[in-house]
Tab-separated table of C-alpha atoms in Angstrom:
chain	number	residue	atom	x	y	z
A	275	MET	CA	-91.601	-57.358	38.657
A	276	MET	CA	-92.691	-53.862	39.512
A	277	THR	CA	-93.969	-52.002	36.490
A	278	ASP	CA	-94.311	-48.477	38.231
A	279	LEU	CA	-91.180	-48.088	40.335
A	280	PRO	CA	-91.320	-45.333	42.950
A	281	LYS	CA	-88.853	-42.592	42.930
A	282	LEU	CA	-86.266	-41.900	45.676
A	283	ASP	CA	-87.018	-38.703	47.595
A	284	LEU	CA	-83.385	-37.844	48.503
A	285	PRO	CA	-84.025	-35.066	51.093
A	286	LYS	CA	-86.596	-37.240	52.833
A	287	PHE	CA	-84.304	-40.299	52.712
A	288	PHE	CA	-81.524	-38.211	54.272
A	289	ARG	CA	-83.721	-36.959	57.005
A	290	ALA	CA	-84.955	-40.615	57.691
A	291	CYS	CA	-81.392	-41.726	58.082
A	292	LYS	CA	-80.413	-39.186	60.710
A	293	PRO	CA	-78.373	-41.193	63.099
A	294	SER	CA	-79.959	-39.671	66.216
A	295	LYS	CA	-83.499	-40.216	64.976
A	296	THR	CA	-85.840	-42.081	67.305
A	297	LEU	CA	-88.880	-43.746	65.751
A	298	ARG	CA	-92.166	-42.971	67.462
A	299	ILE	CA	-94.273	-45.939	66.685
A	300	SER	CA	-97.474	-44.135	67.340
A	301	ASN	CA	-96.674	-41.802	64.412
A	302	PRO	CA	-97.851	-43.491	61.165
A	303	ASP	CA	-94.947	-42.059	59.200
A	304	ASP	CA	-92.373	-43.437	61.640
A	305	LYS	CA	-94.234	-46.820	61.886
A	306	GLN	CA	-93.401	-47.348	58.251
A	307	TYR	CA	-89.756	-47.351	59.051
A	308	TYR	CA	-89.900	-49.661	62.035
A	309	ILE	CA	-88.310	-53.162	61.862
A	310	ASP	CA	-88.751	-55.682	64.629
A	311	PHE	CA	-85.317	-57.178	65.374
A	312	SER	CA	-86.271	-59.367	68.275
A	313	SER	CA	-85.830	-62.511	66.328
A	314	VAL	CA	-82.216	-61.639	65.645
A	315	ARG	CA	-81.259	-60.000	68.944
A	316	GLY	CA	-81.854	-63.343	70.788
A	317	GLU	CA	-84.271	-61.708	73.211
A	318	THR	CA	-87.818	-60.445	73.408
A	319	ILE	CA	-87.090	-57.614	75.936
A	320	ILE	CA	-89.990	-55.336	75.101
A	321	GLN	CA	-92.520	-58.099	75.401
A	322	GLU	CA	-91.038	-59.112	78.709
A	323	LEU	CA	-91.295	-55.618	80.068
A	324	LYS	CA	-94.918	-55.255	78.889
A	325	ARG	CA	-95.814	-58.708	80.267
A	326	THR	CA	-94.517	-57.793	83.777
A	327	ILE	CA	-96.825	-54.703	83.759
A	328	THR	CA	-99.899	-55.970	82.004
A	329	ILE	CA	-100.158	-59.539	83.001
A	330	LEU	CA	-97.929	-60.363	86.101
A	331	HIS	CA	-98.453	-57.154	88.161
A	332	PRO	CA	-101.223	-55.010	86.543
A	333	GLU	CA	-102.467	-53.595	89.763
A	334	GLU	CA	-99.145	-53.362	91.732
A	335	LYS	CA	-96.193	-51.071	91.236
A	336	THR	CA	-93.206	-52.477	89.311
A	337	CYS	CA	-89.759	-51.098	88.645
A	338	GLN	CA	-87.715	-52.456	85.778
A	339	LEU	CA	-84.228	-51.611	84.525
A	340	PHE	CA	-83.473	-51.523	80.756
A	341	THR	CA	-80.028	-51.091	79.156
A	342	GLY	CA	-77.914	-51.702	76.076
A	343	HIS	CA	-75.335	-50.055	73.934
A	344	ILE	CA	-76.010	-46.405	73.161
A	345	GLY	CA	-77.383	-46.212	69.580
A	346	CYS	CA	-78.643	-49.824	69.521
A	347	GLY	CA	-82.316	-48.785	69.295
A	348	LYS	CA	-83.406	-48.625	72.976
A	349	SER	CA	-85.463	-45.396	72.698
A	350	THR	CA	-87.300	-46.660	69.611
A	351	GLU	CA	-88.124	-49.923	71.552
A	352	LEU	CA	-89.233	-47.976	74.624
A	353	LEU	CA	-91.591	-45.869	72.456
A	354	ARG	CA	-92.866	-49.102	71.005
A	355	LEU	CA	-93.509	-50.264	74.615
A	356	LYS	CA	-95.380	-46.941	75.301
A	357	ALA	CA	-97.612	-47.412	72.264
A	358	GLU	CA	-98.427	-51.012	73.161
A	359	LEU	CA	-99.249	-50.152	76.707
A	360	GLU	CA	-101.477	-47.359	75.690
A	361	GLN	CA	-103.319	-49.823	73.417
A	362	GLN	CA	-104.009	-51.734	76.539
A	363	ASP	CA	-105.380	-48.646	78.414
A	364	PHE	CA	-102.405	-47.718	80.472
A	365	HIS	CA	-101.519	-44.061	80.817
A	366	VAL	CA	-97.844	-43.846	79.926
A	367	VAL	CA	-95.539	-40.897	80.619
A	368	TYR	CA	-92.329	-41.126	78.638
A	369	PHE	CA	-89.623	-38.486	78.848
A	370	GLU	CA	-85.949	-38.115	77.846
A	371	SER	CA	-84.013	-37.294	81.028
A	372	ASN	CA	-81.333	-35.440	79.244
A	373	GLU	CA	-83.800	-32.678	78.271
A	374	SER	CA	-84.321	-31.678	81.885
A	375	LEU	CA	-81.257	-32.978	83.763
A	376	ASP	CA	-77.554	-32.414	83.642
A	377	LEU	CA	-76.325	-36.043	83.228
A	378	SER	CA	-72.756	-35.168	84.100
A	379	ASN	CA	-73.934	-34.271	87.674
A	380	ILE	CA	-77.184	-35.775	88.855
A	381	ASP	CA	-78.732	-36.840	92.155
A	382	VAL	CA	-81.848	-38.701	93.200
A	383	THR	CA	-83.858	-35.578	94.030
A	384	ASP	CA	-83.178	-34.362	90.546
A	385	ILE	CA	-84.700	-37.606	89.106
A	386	LEU	CA	-87.679	-37.578	91.441
A	387	LEU	CA	-88.527	-33.900	90.647
A	388	ALA	CA	-88.129	-34.545	86.997
A	389	ILE	CA	-90.507	-37.468	87.092
A	390	ALA	CA	-93.022	-35.407	89.230
A	391	SER	CA	-92.799	-32.633	86.639
A	392	ALA	CA	-93.346	-35.060	83.625
A	393	VAL	CA	-96.159	-36.888	85.341
A	394	SER	CA	-98.039	-33.705	86.363
A	395	LYS	CA	-97.721	-32.158	82.933
A	396	SER	CA	-98.994	-35.344	81.273
A	397	LEU	CA	-101.991	-35.442	83.652
A	398	GLU	CA	-102.811	-31.762	83.052
A	399	GLU	CA	-102.852	-32.448	79.317
A	400	ILE	CA	-105.763	-34.910	79.866
A	401	HIS	CA	-107.536	-32.578	82.232
A	402	ILE	CA	-106.571	-34.281	85.434
A	403	ASP	CA	-105.738	-31.657	88.101
A	404	VAL	CA	-103.038	-32.325	90.554
A	405	ASN	CA	-101.936	-29.861	93.290
A	406	PRO	CA	-99.637	-31.653	95.816
A	407	GLY	CA	-99.533	-29.232	98.721
A	408	MET	CA	-96.562	-30.702	100.560
A	409	ILE	CA	-94.395	-30.653	97.354
A	410	ARG	CA	-95.495	-27.111	96.651
A	411	ASP	CA	-94.472	-26.327	100.246
A	412	PHE	CA	-90.988	-27.878	99.616
A	413	VAL	CA	-90.585	-25.715	96.452
A	414	ARG	CA	-91.745	-22.560	98.248
A	415	LYS	CA	-89.287	-23.116	101.090
A	416	ALA	CA	-86.570	-24.008	98.718
A	417	ASN	CA	-87.432	-20.785	96.738
A	418	GLU	CA	-87.073	-18.773	100.015
A	419	PHE	CA	-83.845	-20.564	100.781
A	420	LEU	CA	-82.351	-19.830	97.345
A	421	GLN	CA	-83.892	-16.386	96.903
A	422	THR	CA	-84.616	-17.040	93.223
A	423	PRO	CA	-87.766	-15.866	91.392
A	424	ILE	CA	-90.214	-18.778	90.719
A	425	ASP	CA	-93.875	-18.110	90.112
A	426	LEU	CA	-95.424	-20.184	92.769
A	427	GLU	CA	-98.894	-19.281	91.588
A	428	ALA	CA	-98.370	-21.212	88.335
A	429	LYS	CA	-99.528	-24.628	87.432
A	430	PHE	CA	-97.732	-27.272	89.437
A	431	SER	CA	-96.110	-28.827	86.312
A	432	VAL	CA	-94.839	-25.364	85.279
A	433	ILE	CA	-93.316	-24.676	88.661
A	434	LEU	CA	-91.416	-28.043	88.644
A	435	ALA	CA	-90.411	-27.481	85.045
A	436	GLU	CA	-88.947	-24.102	85.807
A	437	LEU	CA	-87.185	-25.555	88.860
A	438	THR	CA	-85.522	-28.408	86.776
A	439	VAL	CA	-84.467	-26.048	84.059
A	440	LYS	CA	-82.780	-23.716	86.602
A	441	THR	CA	-81.035	-26.840	88.138
A	442	LYS	CA	-79.871	-28.099	84.857
A	443	ASN	CA	-78.495	-24.700	83.656
A	444	SER	CA	-76.774	-23.492	86.807
A	445	SER	CA	-74.306	-25.601	88.854
A	446	ASP	CA	-74.469	-23.046	91.638
A	447	PHE	CA	-78.218	-23.174	91.787
A	448	ARG	CA	-78.116	-27.013	91.589
A	449	SER	CA	-75.571	-27.263	94.416
A	450	GLN	CA	-77.643	-24.891	96.662
A	451	LEU	CA	-80.884	-26.593	95.925
A	452	ARG	CA	-79.408	-30.018	96.761
A	453	GLN	CA	-78.198	-28.724	100.146
A	454	TYR	CA	-81.818	-28.029	100.903
A	455	LEU	CA	-83.572	-30.973	99.231
A	456	GLU	CA	-81.176	-33.974	99.829
A	457	PRO	CA	-81.689	-34.249	103.602
A	458	ARG	CA	-85.524	-34.235	102.752
A	459	THR	CA	-85.375	-36.875	99.988
A	460	SER	CA	-87.525	-39.406	101.923
A	461	SER	CA	-90.197	-36.764	102.674
A	462	ILE	CA	-90.215	-35.672	99.029
A	463	LEU	CA	-90.552	-39.233	97.791
A	464	GLN	CA	-93.501	-39.815	100.229
A	465	SER	CA	-95.161	-36.573	99.040
A	466	ILE	CA	-94.735	-37.599	95.364
A	467	ASN	CA	-96.284	-40.940	96.230
A	468	ASP	CA	-99.140	-39.753	98.460
A	469	GLU	CA	-100.025	-36.382	96.829
A	470	LEU	CA	-99.301	-37.123	93.158
A	471	LEU	CA	-99.004	-40.715	92.104
A	472	GLN	CA	-101.716	-42.239	94.238
A	473	PRO	CA	-104.378	-39.693	93.461
A	474	ALA	CA	-103.333	-39.803	89.838
A	475	GLN	CA	-103.878	-43.601	89.742
A	476	GLN	CA	-107.406	-43.162	91.260
A	477	LYS	CA	-108.346	-40.481	88.754
A	478	LEU	CA	-106.870	-42.417	85.865
A	479	ASN	CA	-108.975	-45.447	86.975
A	480	HIS	CA	-112.076	-43.356	86.836
A	481	LYS	CA	-111.254	-42.498	83.292
A	482	GLY	CA	-111.032	-46.244	82.402
A	483	LYS	CA	-107.122	-46.461	82.556
A	484	LYS	CA	-105.574	-49.498	84.069
A	485	GLY	CA	-102.688	-47.775	85.583
A	486	LEU	CA	-99.843	-45.278	85.364
A	487	VAL	CA	-96.499	-46.128	83.779
A	488	VAL	CA	-93.487	-43.893	83.778
A	489	ILE	CA	-90.560	-44.490	81.354
A	490	ILE	CA	-87.382	-42.525	81.957
A	491	ASP	CA	-85.185	-42.694	78.945
A	492	ASN	CA	-81.485	-41.715	78.365
A	493	LEU	CA	-80.380	-42.186	82.055
A	494	ASP	CA	-77.983	-44.743	80.451
A	495	ARG	CA	-76.013	-41.695	79.258
A	496	ILE	CA	-75.047	-40.440	82.774
A	497	ASP	CA	-71.394	-39.800	83.060
A	498	ASN	CA	-69.274	-42.442	84.863
A	499	VAL	CA	-67.699	-39.837	87.113
A	500	PRO	CA	-66.941	-40.115	90.852
A	501	LYS	CA	-69.359	-38.490	93.399
A	502	SER	CA	-68.164	-36.774	96.589
A	503	ASN	CA	-68.350	-40.173	98.490
A	504	GLY	CA	-66.005	-41.815	95.945
A	505	GLN	CA	-68.601	-43.969	94.112
A	506	TYR	CA	-69.040	-43.597	90.491
A	507	GLN	CA	-72.204	-41.875	89.567
A	508	PRO	CA	-74.161	-44.899	88.021
A	509	GLU	CA	-73.398	-47.061	91.041
A	510	TYR	CA	-74.204	-44.263	93.453
A	511	LEU	CA	-77.669	-43.565	91.863
A	512	PHE	CA	-78.867	-47.132	91.109
A	513	VAL	CA	-77.118	-49.084	93.948
A	514	GLU	CA	-76.512	-46.761	96.878
A	515	ARG	CA	-79.748	-44.794	96.253
A	516	GLY	CA	-81.611	-47.536	94.413
A	517	ASP	CA	-84.056	-48.175	97.198
A	518	GLN	CA	-85.489	-44.632	96.788
A	519	LEU	CA	-85.669	-44.951	92.943
A	520	ASN	CA	-87.427	-48.268	93.394
A	521	ASN	CA	-90.085	-46.875	95.707
A	522	LEU	CA	-92.334	-44.818	93.409
A	523	ASN	CA	-96.014	-45.849	93.631
A	524	CYS	CA	-96.491	-46.640	89.903
A	525	HIS	CA	-94.901	-48.764	87.166
A	526	VAL	CA	-91.515	-47.375	86.357
A	527	VAL	CA	-88.918	-48.246	83.629
A	528	TYR	CA	-85.479	-46.769	84.028
A	529	THR	CA	-82.730	-46.914	81.390
A	530	ILE	CA	-79.310	-47.511	83.161
A	531	PRO	CA	-75.771	-47.451	81.968
A	532	LEU	CA	-74.634	-50.731	80.446
A	533	ILE	CA	-71.434	-50.590	82.423
A	534	LEU	CA	-73.389	-51.487	85.587
A	535	THR	CA	-74.089	-54.928	84.160
A	536	TYR	CA	-70.309	-55.651	84.064
A	537	SER	CA	-69.466	-54.161	87.430
A	538	ASN	CA	-68.919	-55.782	90.868
A	539	ALA	CA	-72.070	-53.836	91.893
A	540	LEU	CA	-74.368	-55.963	89.749
A	541	GLY	CA	-75.360	-58.239	92.574
A	542	ARG	CA	-76.248	-55.369	94.856
A	543	LEU	CA	-78.104	-53.755	91.953
A	544	GLN	CA	-80.254	-56.910	91.655
A	545	ASN	CA	-80.975	-56.903	95.280
A	546	ARG	CA	-82.110	-53.291	95.212
A	547	PHE	CA	-84.538	-53.833	92.426
A	548	GLY	CA	-85.371	-57.454	92.861
A	549	LYS	CA	-84.306	-58.517	89.452
A	550	PRO	CA	-81.473	-58.142	86.942
A	551	PRO	CA	-81.546	-55.434	84.273
A	552	LYS	CA	-82.953	-56.334	80.797
A	553	VAL	CA	-80.182	-55.939	78.220
A	554	LEU	CA	-81.058	-55.072	74.633
A	555	PRO	CA	-78.342	-56.931	72.645
A	556	MET	CA	-76.890	-55.801	69.258
A	557	VAL	CA	-78.467	-57.108	66.049
A	558	ALA	CA	-76.292	-60.109	65.174
A	559	VAL	CA	-74.634	-60.131	61.665
A	560	LYS	CA	-72.449	-63.095	62.585
A	561	ARG	CA	-72.791	-66.307	64.650
A	562	ARG	CA	-70.330	-67.386	67.341
A	563	ASP	CA	-68.439	-69.438	64.770
A	564	GLN	CA	-67.914	-66.320	62.609
A	565	SER	CA	-70.277	-67.421	59.839
A	566	ASP	CA	-72.675	-64.864	58.396
A	567	TYR	CA	-75.917	-64.674	60.127
A	568	THR	CA	-78.102	-64.200	57.115
A	569	GLN	CA	-81.330	-63.455	59.007
A	570	GLY	CA	-79.760	-60.472	60.815
A	571	ILE	CA	-78.195	-59.063	57.650
A	572	GLU	CA	-81.443	-59.359	55.808
A	573	LEU	CA	-83.381	-57.425	58.398
A	574	LEU	CA	-80.658	-54.620	58.463
A	575	LYS	CA	-80.943	-54.462	54.603
A	576	GLN	CA	-84.716	-54.188	55.064
A	577	MET	CA	-84.331	-51.403	57.655
A	578	VAL	CA	-82.194	-49.308	55.209
A	579	MET	CA	-84.456	-49.795	52.271
A	580	SER	CA	-87.518	-48.948	54.396
A	581	ARG	CA	-85.904	-45.483	55.032
A	582	ALA	CA	-85.445	-45.020	51.258
A	583	PHE	CA	-88.838	-46.307	50.310
A	584	PRO	CA	-91.302	-46.173	53.241
A	585	GLY	CA	-94.462	-48.269	52.802
A	586	VAL	CA	-93.000	-50.403	50.117
A	587	SER	CA	-92.739	-54.190	51.048
A	588	TRP	CA	-89.430	-55.807	51.412
A	589	THR	CA	-90.252	-58.097	48.560
A	590	GLN	CA	-90.748	-55.064	46.315
A	591	SER	CA	-87.917	-52.880	47.699
A	592	GLN	CA	-85.380	-55.573	46.927
A	593	ASN	CA	-85.962	-54.611	43.260
A	594	LEU	CA	-85.104	-51.048	44.224
A	595	ILE	CA	-81.689	-51.607	45.947
A	596	THR	CA	-79.835	-50.373	42.825
A	597	LYS	CA	-81.657	-47.084	43.057
A	598	VAL	CA	-79.856	-46.476	46.448
A	599	PHE	CA	-76.644	-48.543	46.149
A	600	GLU	CA	-74.359	-49.485	43.295
A	601	ASN	CA	-75.250	-53.096	43.932
A	602	VAL	CA	-76.586	-55.502	46.594
A	603	ASP	CA	-72.994	-56.202	47.819
A	604	THR	CA	-72.496	-52.570	48.699
A	605	LEU	CA	-75.586	-52.576	50.886
A	606	GLU	CA	-74.569	-55.854	52.440
A	607	ARG	CA	-71.032	-54.407	53.178
A	608	LEU	CA	-72.638	-51.483	54.986
A	609	CYS	CA	-74.689	-53.859	57.205
A	610	LYS	CA	-71.800	-56.232	57.946
A	611	VAL	CA	-69.227	-53.548	58.835
A	612	SER	CA	-71.734	-51.886	61.349
A	613	GLY	CA	-71.666	-55.068	63.454
A	614	GLY	CA	-75.516	-54.644	63.812
A	615	HIS	CA	-75.118	-51.304	65.511
A	616	LEU	CA	-78.027	-49.401	64.147
A	617	ARG	CA	-76.605	-45.905	64.688
A	618	ASP	CA	-73.445	-46.887	63.046
A	619	ILE	CA	-75.220	-47.898	59.830
A	620	PHE	CA	-76.823	-44.412	59.691
A	621	LEU	CA	-73.603	-42.651	60.535
A	622	LEU	CA	-71.897	-44.347	57.562
A	623	LEU	CA	-74.868	-43.828	55.283
A	624	HIS	CA	-75.112	-40.140	56.144
A	625	GLY	CA	-71.391	-39.791	55.291
A	626	CYS	CA	-71.999	-41.385	51.932
A	627	LEU	CA	-74.985	-39.203	51.138
A	628	GLU	CA	-72.923	-36.145	52.064
A	629	LYS	CA	-70.422	-37.162	49.345
A	630	GLN	CA	-72.648	-38.203	46.453
A	631	ASP	CA	-76.172	-38.779	45.219
A	632	PRO	CA	-77.518	-42.387	45.103
A	633	PRO	CA	-76.794	-44.916	43.861
A	634	ILE	CA	-73.982	-44.960	46.436
A	635	SER	CA	-70.846	-46.441	44.984
A	636	HIS	CA	-68.753	-49.193	46.645
A	637	ASP	CA	-65.717	-46.812	46.502
A	638	CYS	CA	-67.667	-44.070	48.262
A	639	LEU	CA	-68.733	-46.482	51.053
A	640	GLU	CA	-65.151	-47.647	51.529
A	641	GLN	CA	-63.940	-43.965	51.746
A	642	VAL	CA	-66.412	-43.332	54.511
A	643	ILE	CA	-65.603	-46.563	56.375
A	644	THR	CA	-61.859	-45.807	56.163
A	645	ALA	CA	-62.354	-42.262	57.458
A	646	ASN	CA	-64.435	-43.459	60.366
A	647	ARG	CA	-61.974	-46.334	61.107
A	648	ASN	CA	-59.010	-43.998	61.181
A	649	LEU	CA	-60.917	-41.644	63.564
A	650	LEU	CA	-61.759	-44.511	65.911
A	651	SER	CA	-58.187	-46.025	65.963
A	652	LYS	CA	-56.810	-42.636	67.196
A	653	ALA	CA	-58.705	-43.069	70.440
A	654	ILE	CA	-57.128	-46.541	71.147
A	655	ASP	CA	-53.760	-46.879	72.922
A	656	PRO	CA	-51.426	-49.914	72.556
A	657	GLN	CA	-52.630	-51.559	75.785
A	658	GLU	CA	-56.216	-51.339	74.564
A	659	TRP	CA	-55.261	-52.979	71.236
A	660	LYS	CA	-53.887	-55.889	73.127
A	661	LEU	CA	-57.095	-56.106	75.120
A	662	LEU	CA	-59.097	-56.116	71.919
A	663	GLN	CA	-56.995	-58.917	70.512
A	664	GLN	CA	-57.655	-60.924	73.594
A	665	VAL	CA	-61.441	-60.308	73.424
A	666	SER	CA	-61.428	-61.866	69.911
A	667	ILE	CA	-59.638	-64.929	71.355
A	668	GLN	CA	-61.149	-65.475	74.750
A	669	GLY	CA	-64.112	-63.027	75.158
A	670	ILE	CA	-64.556	-60.603	77.997
A	671	ALA	CA	-62.814	-61.027	81.319
A	672	GLY	CA	-64.024	-59.512	84.558
A	673	ASP	CA	-61.416	-56.669	84.452
A	674	GLU	CA	-62.384	-53.032	84.552
A	675	GLN	CA	-60.327	-52.405	81.439
A	676	TYR	CA	-62.544	-54.760	79.461
A	677	THR	CA	-65.702	-53.112	80.675
A	678	MET	CA	-64.314	-49.730	79.445
A	679	LEU	CA	-63.939	-51.261	76.043
A	680	ILE	CA	-67.666	-52.026	76.070
A	681	LYS	CA	-68.628	-48.602	77.436
A	682	ASP	CA	-66.523	-46.981	74.641
A	683	MET	CA	-68.339	-49.232	72.156
A	684	PHE	CA	-65.144	-50.925	70.888
A	685	VAL	CA	-66.746	-54.261	71.834
A	686	PHE	CA	-70.349	-55.240	71.108
A	687	GLU	CA	-72.526	-57.780	73.095
A	688	TYR	CA	-74.743	-60.291	71.241
A	689	MET	CA	-77.164	-62.896	72.422
A	690	ASP	CA	-78.109	-66.321	71.132
A	691	GLU	CA	-79.541	-69.585	72.608
A	692	ASP	CA	-76.419	-70.137	74.665
A	693	GLY	CA	-76.317	-66.704	76.280
A	694	SER	CA	-74.302	-63.650	75.566
A	695	TRP	CA	-71.058	-63.386	73.545
A	696	PHE	CA	-68.789	-60.617	72.498
A	697	GLU	CA	-67.297	-59.366	69.287
A	698	VAL	CA	-64.770	-56.507	68.549
A	699	LYS	CA	-66.387	-53.773	66.500
A	700	PRO	CA	-65.930	-54.960	62.847
A	701	MET	CA	-64.469	-51.595	61.698
A	702	LEU	CA	-61.710	-51.975	64.322
A	703	GLN	CA	-60.938	-55.554	63.232
A	704	GLU	CA	-59.905	-54.050	59.923
A	705	CYS	CA	-57.271	-51.845	61.483
A	706	PRO	CA	-53.604	-52.809	61.071
A	707	GLU	CA	-53.011	-52.506	64.798
A	708	PHE	CA	-55.664	-55.209	65.545
A	709	ARG	CA	-54.142	-57.619	63.091
A	710	LEU	CA	-50.573	-57.365	64.498
């Protein structure tokens, strides 16, 4: 028994449970919150990504695709990959694409320039100077073409950052810039490789680094909208233009929309990149036979309690559950109704903390679950309810309607020793429309 029980810091707990919070494992405070779910996801994705870079192809360029449901913990896992690669003396450039790109309307040149900007900024921070003349020339000519003020005497990273910000914030500017850059994509790619990435690799080697790794996060959030050629944006970028994205002269990890793994374009996607995407499954709370998956539930409970009492072992924090919840059953209910979707746990928990101070009562949790369930059900039409009922009986069919259920996170994907399987979001299973 613990004699000196720690006190719950409510504001800190609330901040730690922010649904959009991404854990940065290199930060000691965040590391206290991290739980390794690989044993209950059915896959060791991050270890596979790292192994490809560090063991199988340490001196060659690699390009890997990574996906999963939005909010299932991909960003946290990618930052874990970054930290582990840095421990093995790789220079890792991680950036969130949505900060510099308009994900509703994006093209290959946008991604390439964003990568060049992030890499050059990262190199300048460790005092490696880069000054790609040909890319500067592209920017100078684009500047003349667009007649927009950009300080061409600034550092290379600053020039590119200013260009990407203008591209993101102005649709007219973006359209005009693409008119100039798109016909020159191959030349821009070659310039990035020859004048930025290759010299960077050499200078990094001189500093004792084994190589350069670029991780582009949040591209899985690009809108599934049609481009001018009729293809939907994810297929256009990663299939139609995949050869160019696959041709950067360094290790690259792209996040891609989960919907691509269920589309007819999957075979062509694999051909473009030479391997299938790595999918991060949901944390399982049930088995295929619908029995409780105790190990998954226990790790989710541990995750919640680590946010309340960071640095306290799970053995000790089990004695503290009633400081946060009315009883253990309330915490277990939270974990089960989430379906193992990490962001959903924190959305529900945030809702409870907005209503009352801990310990959170069972009634409070049920009120928040009901409110979220009612909100979700409004977005589902009668045909979709029928499809959801079919999923619970026969799984996912290869129909576009089913893939949309996954995209909208009405259906979750899990993994076990027999492969992937699907389950309707538990909150929706409690709706009267689902049980009809």
